[in-house]
Coordinates of C-alpha atoms in Angstrom, one line a residue:
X1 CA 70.1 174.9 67.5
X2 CA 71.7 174.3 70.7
X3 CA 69.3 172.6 72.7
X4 CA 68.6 170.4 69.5
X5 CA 72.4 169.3 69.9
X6 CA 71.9 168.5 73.4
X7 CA 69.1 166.5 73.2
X8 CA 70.9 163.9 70.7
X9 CA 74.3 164.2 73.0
X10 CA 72.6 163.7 76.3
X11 CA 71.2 160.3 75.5
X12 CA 74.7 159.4 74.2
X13 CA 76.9 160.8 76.8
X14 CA 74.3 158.5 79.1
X15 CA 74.7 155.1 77.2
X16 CA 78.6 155.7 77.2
X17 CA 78.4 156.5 81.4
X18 CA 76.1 152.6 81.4
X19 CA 78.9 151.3 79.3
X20 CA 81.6 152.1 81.2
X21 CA 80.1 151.6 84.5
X22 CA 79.0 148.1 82.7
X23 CA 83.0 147.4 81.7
X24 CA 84.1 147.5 85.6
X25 CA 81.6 144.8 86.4
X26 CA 82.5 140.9 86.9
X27 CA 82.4 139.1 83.7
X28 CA 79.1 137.8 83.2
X29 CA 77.4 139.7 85.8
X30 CA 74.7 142.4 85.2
X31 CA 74.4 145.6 87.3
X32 CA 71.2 144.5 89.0
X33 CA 73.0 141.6 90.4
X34 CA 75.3 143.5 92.4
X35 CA 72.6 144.3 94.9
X36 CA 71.4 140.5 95.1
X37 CA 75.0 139.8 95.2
X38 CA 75.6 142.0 98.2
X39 CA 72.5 140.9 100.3
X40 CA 73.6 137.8 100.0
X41 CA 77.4 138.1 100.8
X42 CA 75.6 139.9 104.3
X43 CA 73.7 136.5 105.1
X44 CA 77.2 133.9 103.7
X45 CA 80.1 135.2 105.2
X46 CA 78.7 134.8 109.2
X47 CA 78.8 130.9 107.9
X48 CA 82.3 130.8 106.6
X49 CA 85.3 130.0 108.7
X50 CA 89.3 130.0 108.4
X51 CA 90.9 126.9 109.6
X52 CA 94.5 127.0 111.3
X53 CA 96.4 123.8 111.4
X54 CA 99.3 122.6 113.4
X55 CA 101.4 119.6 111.5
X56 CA 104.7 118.3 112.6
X57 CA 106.7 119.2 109.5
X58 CA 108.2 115.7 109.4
X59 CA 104.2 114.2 109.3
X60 CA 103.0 112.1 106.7
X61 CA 100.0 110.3 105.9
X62 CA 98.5 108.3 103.0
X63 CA 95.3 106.8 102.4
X64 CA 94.9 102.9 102.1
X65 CA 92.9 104.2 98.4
X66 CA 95.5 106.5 97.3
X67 CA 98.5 104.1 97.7
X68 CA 97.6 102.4 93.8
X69 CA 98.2 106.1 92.5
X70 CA 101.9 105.7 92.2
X71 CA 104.9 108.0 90.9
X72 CA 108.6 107.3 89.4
X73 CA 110.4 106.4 91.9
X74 CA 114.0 108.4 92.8
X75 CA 117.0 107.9 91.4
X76 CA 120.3 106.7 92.5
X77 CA 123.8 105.7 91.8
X78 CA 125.4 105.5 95.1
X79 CA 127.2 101.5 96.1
X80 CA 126.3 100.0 99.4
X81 CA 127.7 97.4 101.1
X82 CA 124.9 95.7 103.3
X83 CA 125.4 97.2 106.2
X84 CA 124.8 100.8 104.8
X85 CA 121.8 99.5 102.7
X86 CA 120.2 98.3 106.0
X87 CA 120.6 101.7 107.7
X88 CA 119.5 103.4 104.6
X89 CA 115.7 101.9 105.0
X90 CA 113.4 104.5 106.7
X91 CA 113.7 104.4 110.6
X92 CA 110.8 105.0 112.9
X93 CA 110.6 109.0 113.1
X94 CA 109.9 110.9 116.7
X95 CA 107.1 113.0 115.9
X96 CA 107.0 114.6 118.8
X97 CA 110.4 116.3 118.2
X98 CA 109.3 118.0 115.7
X99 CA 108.6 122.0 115.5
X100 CA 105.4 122.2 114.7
X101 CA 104.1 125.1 112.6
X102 CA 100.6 126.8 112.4
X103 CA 99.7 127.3 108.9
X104 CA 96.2 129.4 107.3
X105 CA 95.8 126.2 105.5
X106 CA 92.1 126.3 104.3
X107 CA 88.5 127.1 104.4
X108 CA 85.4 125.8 105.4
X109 CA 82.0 126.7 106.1
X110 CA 78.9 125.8 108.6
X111 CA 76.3 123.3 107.5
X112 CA 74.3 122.6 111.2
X113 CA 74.4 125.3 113.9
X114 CA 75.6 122.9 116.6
X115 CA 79.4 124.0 115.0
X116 CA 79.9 121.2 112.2
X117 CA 81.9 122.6 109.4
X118 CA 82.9 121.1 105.8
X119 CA 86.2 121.5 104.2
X120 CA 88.7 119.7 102.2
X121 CA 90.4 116.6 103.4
X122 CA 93.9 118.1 102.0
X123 CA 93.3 120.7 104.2
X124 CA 92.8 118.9 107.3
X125 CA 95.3 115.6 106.7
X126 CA 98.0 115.1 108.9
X127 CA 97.2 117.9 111.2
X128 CA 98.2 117.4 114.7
X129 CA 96.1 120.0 116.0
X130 CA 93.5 122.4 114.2
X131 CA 91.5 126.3 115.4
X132 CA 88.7 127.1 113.4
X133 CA 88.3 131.2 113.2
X134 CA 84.6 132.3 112.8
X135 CA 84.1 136.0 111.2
X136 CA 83.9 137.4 114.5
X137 CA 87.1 136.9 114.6
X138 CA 86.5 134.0 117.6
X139 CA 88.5 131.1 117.5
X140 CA 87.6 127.7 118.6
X141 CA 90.1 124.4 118.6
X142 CA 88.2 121.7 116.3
X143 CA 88.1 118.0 115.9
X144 CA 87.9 115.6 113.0
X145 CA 84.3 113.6 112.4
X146 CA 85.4 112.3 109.3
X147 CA 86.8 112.7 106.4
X148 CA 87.5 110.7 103.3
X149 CA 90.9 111.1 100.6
X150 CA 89.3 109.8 97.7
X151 CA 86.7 112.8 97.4
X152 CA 88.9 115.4 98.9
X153 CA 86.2 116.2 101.7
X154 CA 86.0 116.1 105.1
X155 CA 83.6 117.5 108.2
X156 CA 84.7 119.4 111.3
X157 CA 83.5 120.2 114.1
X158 CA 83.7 123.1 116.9
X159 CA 81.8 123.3 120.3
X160 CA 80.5 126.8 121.1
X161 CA 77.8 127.8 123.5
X162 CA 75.2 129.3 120.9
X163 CA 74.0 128.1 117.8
X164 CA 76.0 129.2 114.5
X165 CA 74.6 130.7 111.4
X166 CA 74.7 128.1 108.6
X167 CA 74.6 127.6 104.9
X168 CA 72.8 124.8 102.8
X169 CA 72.9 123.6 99.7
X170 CA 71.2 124.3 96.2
X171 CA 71.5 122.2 93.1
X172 CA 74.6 122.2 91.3
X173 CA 72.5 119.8 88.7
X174 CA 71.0 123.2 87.2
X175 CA 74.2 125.1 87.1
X176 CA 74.2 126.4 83.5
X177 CA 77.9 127.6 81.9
X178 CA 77.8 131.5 82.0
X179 CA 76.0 131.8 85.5
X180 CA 77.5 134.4 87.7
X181 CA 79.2 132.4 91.3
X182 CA 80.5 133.8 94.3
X183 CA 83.6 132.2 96.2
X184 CA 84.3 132.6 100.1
X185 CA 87.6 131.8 101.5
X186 CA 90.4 132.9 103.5
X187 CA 93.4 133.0 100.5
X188 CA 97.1 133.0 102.2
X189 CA 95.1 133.7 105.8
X190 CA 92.8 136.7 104.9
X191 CA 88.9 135.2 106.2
X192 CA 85.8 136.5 104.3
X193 CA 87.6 136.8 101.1
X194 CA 84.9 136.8 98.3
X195 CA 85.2 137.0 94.5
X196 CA 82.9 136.4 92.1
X197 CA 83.2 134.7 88.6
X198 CA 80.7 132.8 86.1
X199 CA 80.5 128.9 85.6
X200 CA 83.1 127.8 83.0
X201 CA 82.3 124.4 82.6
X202 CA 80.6 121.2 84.2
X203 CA 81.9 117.3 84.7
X204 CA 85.5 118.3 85.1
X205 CA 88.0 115.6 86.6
X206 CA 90.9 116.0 87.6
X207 CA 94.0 113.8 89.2
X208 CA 93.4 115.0 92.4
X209 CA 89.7 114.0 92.9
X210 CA 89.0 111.0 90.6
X211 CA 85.5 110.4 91.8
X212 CA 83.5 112.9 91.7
X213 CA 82.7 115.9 89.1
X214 CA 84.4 119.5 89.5
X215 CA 82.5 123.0 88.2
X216 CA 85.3 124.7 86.8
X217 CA 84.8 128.8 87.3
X218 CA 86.8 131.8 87.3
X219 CA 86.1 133.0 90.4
X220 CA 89.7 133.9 91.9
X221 CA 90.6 131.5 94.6
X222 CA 94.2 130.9 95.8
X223 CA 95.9 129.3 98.7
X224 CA 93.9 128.9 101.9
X225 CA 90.5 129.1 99.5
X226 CA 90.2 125.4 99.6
X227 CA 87.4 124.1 101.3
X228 CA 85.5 127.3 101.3
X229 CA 81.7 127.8 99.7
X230 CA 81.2 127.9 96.1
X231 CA 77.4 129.9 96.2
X232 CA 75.0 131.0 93.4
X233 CA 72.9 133.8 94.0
X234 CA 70.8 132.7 96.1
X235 CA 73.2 132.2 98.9
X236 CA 73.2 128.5 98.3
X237 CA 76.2 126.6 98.1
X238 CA 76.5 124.8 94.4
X239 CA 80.2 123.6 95.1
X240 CA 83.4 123.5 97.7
X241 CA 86.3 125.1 96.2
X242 CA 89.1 122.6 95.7
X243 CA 91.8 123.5 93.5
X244 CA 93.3 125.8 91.1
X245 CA 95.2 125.0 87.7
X246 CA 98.2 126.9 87.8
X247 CA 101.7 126.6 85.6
X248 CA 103.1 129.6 87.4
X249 CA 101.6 129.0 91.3
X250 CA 99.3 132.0 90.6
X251 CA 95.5 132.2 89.7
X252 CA 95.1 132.5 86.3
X253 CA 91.0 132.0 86.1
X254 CA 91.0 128.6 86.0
X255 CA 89.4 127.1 89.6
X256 CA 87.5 124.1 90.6
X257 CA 85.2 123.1 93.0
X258 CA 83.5 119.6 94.0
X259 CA 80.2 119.9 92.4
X260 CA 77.1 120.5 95.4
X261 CA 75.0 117.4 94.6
X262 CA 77.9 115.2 94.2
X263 CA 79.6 115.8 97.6
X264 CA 76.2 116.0 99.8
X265 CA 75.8 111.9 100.0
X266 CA 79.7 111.8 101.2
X267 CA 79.0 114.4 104.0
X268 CA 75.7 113.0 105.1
X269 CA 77.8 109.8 105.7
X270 CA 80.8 111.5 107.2
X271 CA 77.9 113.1 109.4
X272 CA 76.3 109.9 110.1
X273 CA 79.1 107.7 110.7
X274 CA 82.5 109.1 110.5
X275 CA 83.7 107.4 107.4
X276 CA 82.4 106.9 103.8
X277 CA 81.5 103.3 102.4
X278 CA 82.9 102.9 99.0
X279 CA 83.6 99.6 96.2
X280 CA 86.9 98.2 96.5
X281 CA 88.6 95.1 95.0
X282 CA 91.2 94.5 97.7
X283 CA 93.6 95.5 95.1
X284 CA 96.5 97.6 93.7
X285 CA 96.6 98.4 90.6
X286 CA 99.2 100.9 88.2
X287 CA 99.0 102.6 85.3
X288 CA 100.2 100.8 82.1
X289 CA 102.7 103.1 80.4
X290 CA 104.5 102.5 77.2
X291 CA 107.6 101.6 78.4
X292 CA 106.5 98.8 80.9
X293 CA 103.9 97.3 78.3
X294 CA 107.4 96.8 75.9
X295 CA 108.6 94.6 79.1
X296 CA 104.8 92.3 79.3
X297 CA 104.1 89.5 77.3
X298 CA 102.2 90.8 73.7
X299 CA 103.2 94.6 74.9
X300 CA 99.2 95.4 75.7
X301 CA 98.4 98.8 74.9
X302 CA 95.4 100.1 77.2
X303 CA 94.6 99.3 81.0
X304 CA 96.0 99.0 84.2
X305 CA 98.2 96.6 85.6
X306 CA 97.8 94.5 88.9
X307 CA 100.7 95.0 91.3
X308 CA 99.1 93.4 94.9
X309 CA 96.6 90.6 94.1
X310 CA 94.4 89.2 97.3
X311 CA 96.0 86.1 99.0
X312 CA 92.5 84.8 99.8
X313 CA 88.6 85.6 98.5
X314 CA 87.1 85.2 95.5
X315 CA 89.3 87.8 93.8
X316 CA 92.5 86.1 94.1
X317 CA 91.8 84.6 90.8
X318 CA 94.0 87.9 90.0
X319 CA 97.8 87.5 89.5
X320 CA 100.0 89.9 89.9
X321 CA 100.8 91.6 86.4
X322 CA 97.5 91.1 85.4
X323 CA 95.9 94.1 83.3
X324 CA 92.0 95.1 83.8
X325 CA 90.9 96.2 80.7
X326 CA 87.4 97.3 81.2
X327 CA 84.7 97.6 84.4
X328 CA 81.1 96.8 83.1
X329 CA 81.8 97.8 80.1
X330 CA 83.4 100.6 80.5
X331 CA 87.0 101.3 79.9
X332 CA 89.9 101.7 82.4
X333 CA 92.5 103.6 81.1
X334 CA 93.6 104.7 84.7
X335 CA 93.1 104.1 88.6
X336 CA 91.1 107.4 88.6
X337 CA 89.4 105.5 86.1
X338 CA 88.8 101.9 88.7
X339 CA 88.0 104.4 91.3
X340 CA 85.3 106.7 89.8
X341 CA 83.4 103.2 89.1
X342 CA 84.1 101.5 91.9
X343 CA 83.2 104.6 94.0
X344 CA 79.0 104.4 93.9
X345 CA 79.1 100.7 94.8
X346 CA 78.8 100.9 98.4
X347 CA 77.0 97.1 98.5
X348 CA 78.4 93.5 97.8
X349 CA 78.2 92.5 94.3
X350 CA 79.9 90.7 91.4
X351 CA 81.0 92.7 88.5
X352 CA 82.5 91.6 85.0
X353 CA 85.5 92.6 84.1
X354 CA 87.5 92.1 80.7
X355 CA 91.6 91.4 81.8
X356 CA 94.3 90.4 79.7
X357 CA 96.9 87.8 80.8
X358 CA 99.8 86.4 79.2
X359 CA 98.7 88.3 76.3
X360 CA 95.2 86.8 76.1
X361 CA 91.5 88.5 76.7
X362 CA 89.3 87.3 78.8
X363 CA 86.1 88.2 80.8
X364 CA 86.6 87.2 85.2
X365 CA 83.8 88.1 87.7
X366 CA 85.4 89.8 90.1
X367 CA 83.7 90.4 93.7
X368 CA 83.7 94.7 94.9
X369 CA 83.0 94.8 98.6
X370 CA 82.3 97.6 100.5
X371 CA 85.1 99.2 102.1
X372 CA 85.4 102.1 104.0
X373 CA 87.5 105.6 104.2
X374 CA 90.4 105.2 106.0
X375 CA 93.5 107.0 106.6
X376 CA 96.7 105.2 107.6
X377 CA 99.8 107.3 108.9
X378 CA 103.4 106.0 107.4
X379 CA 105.6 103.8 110.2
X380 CA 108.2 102.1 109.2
X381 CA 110.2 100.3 111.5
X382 CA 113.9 100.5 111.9
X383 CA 115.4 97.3 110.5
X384 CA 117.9 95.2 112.5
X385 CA 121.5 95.0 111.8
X386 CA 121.6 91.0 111.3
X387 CA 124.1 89.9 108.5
X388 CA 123.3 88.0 104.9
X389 CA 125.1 86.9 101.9
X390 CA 122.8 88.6 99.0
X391 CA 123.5 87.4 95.2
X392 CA 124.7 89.6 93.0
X393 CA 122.7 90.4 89.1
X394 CA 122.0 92.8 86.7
X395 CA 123.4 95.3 88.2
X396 CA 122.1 94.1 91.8
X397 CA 122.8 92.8 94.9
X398 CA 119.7 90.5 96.0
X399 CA 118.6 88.4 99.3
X400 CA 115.4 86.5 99.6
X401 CA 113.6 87.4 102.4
X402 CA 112.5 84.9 105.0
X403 CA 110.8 85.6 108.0
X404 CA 113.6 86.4 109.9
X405 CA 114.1 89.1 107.3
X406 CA 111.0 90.3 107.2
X407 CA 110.8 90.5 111.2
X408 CA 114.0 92.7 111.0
X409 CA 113.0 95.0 108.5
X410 CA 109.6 95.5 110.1
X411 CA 107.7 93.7 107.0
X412 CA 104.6 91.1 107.0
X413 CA 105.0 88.3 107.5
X414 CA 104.0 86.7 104.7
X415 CA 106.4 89.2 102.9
X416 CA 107.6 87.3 99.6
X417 CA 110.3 89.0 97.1
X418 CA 114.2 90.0 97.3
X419 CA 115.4 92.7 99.1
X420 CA 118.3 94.5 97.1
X421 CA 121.1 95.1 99.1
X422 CA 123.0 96.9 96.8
X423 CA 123.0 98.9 93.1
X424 CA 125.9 99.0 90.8
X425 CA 126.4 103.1 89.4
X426 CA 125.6 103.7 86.0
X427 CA 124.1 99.8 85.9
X428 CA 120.2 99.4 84.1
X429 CA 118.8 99.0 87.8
X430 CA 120.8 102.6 88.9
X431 CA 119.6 104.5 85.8
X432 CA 115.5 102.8 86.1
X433 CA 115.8 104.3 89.7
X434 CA 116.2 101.3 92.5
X435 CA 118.0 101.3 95.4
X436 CA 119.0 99.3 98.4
X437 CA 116.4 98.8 100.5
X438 CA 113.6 98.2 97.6
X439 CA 112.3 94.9 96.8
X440 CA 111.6 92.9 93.9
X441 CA 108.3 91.7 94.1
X442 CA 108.0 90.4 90.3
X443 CA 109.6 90.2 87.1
X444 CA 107.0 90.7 84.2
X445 CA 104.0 88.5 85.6
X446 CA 105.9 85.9 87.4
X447 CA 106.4 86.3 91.2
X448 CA 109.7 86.8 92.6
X449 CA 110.5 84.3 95.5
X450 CA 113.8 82.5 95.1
X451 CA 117.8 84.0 93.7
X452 CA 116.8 81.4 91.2
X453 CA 113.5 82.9 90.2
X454 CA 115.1 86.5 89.9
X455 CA 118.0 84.7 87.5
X456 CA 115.7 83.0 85.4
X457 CA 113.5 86.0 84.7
X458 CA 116.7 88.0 83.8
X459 CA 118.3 85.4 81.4
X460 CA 115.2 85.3 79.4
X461 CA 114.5 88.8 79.1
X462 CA 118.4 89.5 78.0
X463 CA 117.2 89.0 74.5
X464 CA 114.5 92.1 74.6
X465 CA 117.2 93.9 76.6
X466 CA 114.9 95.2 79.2
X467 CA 112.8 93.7 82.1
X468 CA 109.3 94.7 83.8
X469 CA 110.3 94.5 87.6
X470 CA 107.2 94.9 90.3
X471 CA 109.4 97.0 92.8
X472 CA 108.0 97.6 96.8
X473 CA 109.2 101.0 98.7
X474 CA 107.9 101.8 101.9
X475 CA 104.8 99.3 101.4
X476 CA 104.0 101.1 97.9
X477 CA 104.8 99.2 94.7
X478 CA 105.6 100.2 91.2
X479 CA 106.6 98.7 87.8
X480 CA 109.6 99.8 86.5
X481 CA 111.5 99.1 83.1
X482 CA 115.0 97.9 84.0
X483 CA 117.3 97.3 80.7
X484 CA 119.8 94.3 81.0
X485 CA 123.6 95.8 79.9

C-alpha cells in the first residue's frame, strides 16, 4: 500500500520542484535558455565598456536640430530699468573655471576590434574629456568620431595595442513581442551589469528620439545603462539601450532601446564620415498649442507653426507664423513629427506640403536639402552698456534693434524685432513669462520691425484680449500667448 502511495506522490512532489524552480526564472524565459543565456553572456560582456566623462558643470550644448523642440519659457515679475536689463542678458561664461566632475555616465559597446565603440549621444554631449573602461578593468581616454542628437547615437573610439573582442548586429526586424533579451550596462558605475527581460513591444517613439523606432522591454536598465547592448540569444545585438520611463526616477519595467536595424545606417555613416546626412528645410518650427491657435487668424487646430523662415532659397516662400499642415501626405502634428519624415531624405528634392496662412489651405513645394549632424555649443556674448530710450506697451518696455544694437548684444546682423527692456509685475507680458532681455520677433503672423509695428499689432488684438507674440531667448524662439489688461 505504501509503495502504491509513493509512486503517485513522487511524480507530484517532482512537477511541484519544476514549478517552483520554473517561478524563479525571468519572465518569459524557459529553463533551457539559461545555459544559452550564460554561454553567451561569456562571449558579450569582453565587448562591453563603461564610459567616464568629464563635463564642466557650467557646459551646455544644443544641436542646430533640436533648437525647434521648444519649452515654456520662465517666468518673471521683477522691474528693470535698462541698465539692469542689459546686464541681465547671458554673459560669455569661463569654462575653464569650472570644477569639472567625472561622472559613470553611460555604456557602450565594441563594433570593430581596432577600439571603436557605440553609445548614446546623451551620454557623450558636452563632455570635456571622456575614459572608456574595458571589463578588464583597463582604462583607455577616448575621442569623439561622430555623433548625431537627433537619433541619440554616437561612435567612440579608443587606441589600444591589441585587437578588441567585438559584437555585431542581428535583426531587430524579426524581433517578435515575448522573446526573451539580455541588457549589458554599467547602471550608477557597476560595468558588466546584465539583466534579462522579454520584448514588450515594437515601433515605440518617444520625445526624446523622434526618428527612429524604440523596442520597448523589461529588461532592468537604470542610470549609466544607456548606450549599452540590447542582445538576443544569440549574442547579437537587436537594440542600444536608451531610456527608461519612470514617474518615480526608478525602473519600473518599462525600458527602451533604439531598434538594431534602424540605428546601423547612422553608425555606418558616423563611421564613414563623422556626421550623419539628414532632410532639413532650413526652418524652425513649434508646436501649435491651444492657447496660441486662439491668438492666429481662424484659430487652426492641427500643425505646427513657423517661427524662423529662410531669408533666401526657394523656401522662403515661408512666413513666419505659417502652419505646415501635412508632409507628403502625411500629417504633422509635431516637430518629432517634421523630423521622423524629413530624417530618410538624405538627397535634394522637392516635397508638397499642405500649410495654412491667414487662415486659408493651401498646397507649397517646398525644397529639403541635405544637411548634416551638427552640434553647436551656447555663446552668448556680453552686451555693451550703450544707452536707449525704449517705448513703453502692454505691459512693456520695447527698443527696436539696429545694428548698433545688435553689435552690442552680440546678435546677427540682420537681427530684426524689439528688444524689451523692461516688464511691468503682475502685467499680461509678466504672467505669459517674458523678460528683459527677450525679443519680439512677431505678433500673430506679422513681423515685428518698428515701435509702430509692435503698437499696431497690440491695438488690434485688444478686442480678443490676448496676442500671439514670436518671442527670441538666447537664439531660440517661442510663441507665447500674452493677454492685453
Amino acid at each position: 500500500m505504501m509503495g502504491k502511495m509513493m509512486k503517485l506522490v513522487l511524480p507530484i512532489i517532482a512537477a511541484l520542484i519544476c514549478a517552483i524552480q520554473f517561478t524563479f526564472l525571468p519572465s518569459g524565459v524557459h529553463a533551457a535558455d539559461t545555459v544559452v543565456s550564460q554561454s553567451v553572456i561569456a562571449q558579450a560582456l569582453p565587448a562591453t565598456v563603461a564610459i567616464y566623462t568629464e563635463k564642466n558643470t557650467h557646459a551646455k550644448s544644443l544641436s542646430k536640430e533640436k533648437v525647434a523642440e521648444t519649452r515654456s519659457l520662465p517666468k518673471t515679475t521683477e522691474a528693470w530699468t535698462e541698465e539692469q536689463a542689459r546686464a541681465l542678458l547671458p554673459k560669455q561664461r569661463d569654462m575653464s573655471a569650472s570644477r569639472p566632475d567625472e561622472i559613470p555616465l553611460g555604456s557602450g559597446f565594441i563594433i570593430r576590434p581596432d577600439g571603436f565603440i557605440v553609445t548614446n549621444h546623451h551620454v557623450v554631449a558636452g563632455s570635456s574629456s571622456m575614459t572608456v573602461k574595458l571589463s578588464d578593468g583597463k582604462a583607455y581616454p577616448a575621442e569623439i568620431i561622430g555623433s548625431d542628437p537627433l537619433a541619440d547615437l554616437a561612435v567612440i573610439r579608443i587606441n589600444v595595442p591589441h585587437q578588441l573582442p567585438t559584437l555585431s548586429f542581428g535583426d531587430s526586424d524579426n524581433l517578435t513581442l515575448g522573446q526573451p533579451i539580455l541588457a549589458i550596462g554599467s547602471p550608477f558605475g557597476f560595468a558588466g551589469t546584465v539583466t534579462g527581460g522579454v520584448v514588450s513591444a515594437l515601433g515605440r517613439r518617444t520625445e526624446d528620439n523622434a526618428v527612429l523606432d524604440l523596442i520597448q522591454h523589461q529588461a532592468p536598465i537604470n542610470v549609466g545603462s544607456s548606450g549599452g547592448a540590447l542582445i538576443d540569444y544569440q549574442g547579437r545585438v537587436v537594440g542600444i539601450n536608451s531610456a527608461i520611463f519612470s514617474p518615480l526616477g526608478g525602473n519600473i519595467g518599462i525600458s527602451f532601446a533604439i531598434a538594431g536595424n534602424q540605428a546601423q545606417p547612422v553608425i555606418e555613416q558616423l563611421l564613414r564620415q563623422g556626421y550623419t546626412v539628414r532632410g532639413g528645410l532650413d526652418v524652425e518650427t513649434q508646436p501649435l498649442s491651444q492657447e496660441i491657435s486662439t491668438g492666429l487668424p481662424g484659430s487652426p487646430k492641427d500643425g505646427i507653426i513657423v517661427i524662423r523662415s529662410p531669408e533666401q532659397g526657394h523656401n522662403r516662400i515661408l512666413d513666419v507664423g505659417d502652419i505646415l499642415v501635412s508632409c507628403n501626405g502625411q500629417r504633422i502634428a509635431s516637430n518629432n513629427d517634421l523630423a521622423r519624415l524629413l530624417y530618410p531624405l538624405t538627397t535634394k528634392a522637392e516635397i508638397p506640403f499642405e500649410m495654412i496662412r491667414d487662415g486659408q489651405r493651401r498646397t507649397v513645394s517646398l525644397l529639403v536639402t541635405p544637411q548634416r549632424s551638427v552640434t553647436v555649443p551656447i555663446a552668448v556674448k556680453e552686451p555693451a552698456s550703450d544707452k536707449a530710450v525704449g517705448h513703453a506697451t502692454a505691459g512693456m518696455t520695447i527698443l527696436p534693434i539696429d545694428q548698433g544694437l545688435s553689435r552690442s548684444l552680440g546678435l546677427p546682423q540682420n537681427q530684426k524685432g524689439m528688444l524689451i527692456l523692461a516688464v511691468q509685475p503682475e502685467s499680461g507680458a509678466a504672467l505669459a513669462g517674458l523678460r528683459p532681455g527677450d525679443i519680439v520677433i512677431a505678433a500673430g503672423t506679422k513681423a515685428v520691425v518698428t515701435a509702430d509695428d509692435f503698437h499696431e499689432a497690440v491695438s488690434k488684438a485688444r478686442g480678443l484680449r490676448q496676442i500671439s507674440l514670436l518671442i527670441q531667448r538666447n537664439g531660440d524662439r517661442n510663441y507665447l500667448k500674452v493677454e492685453i489688461f
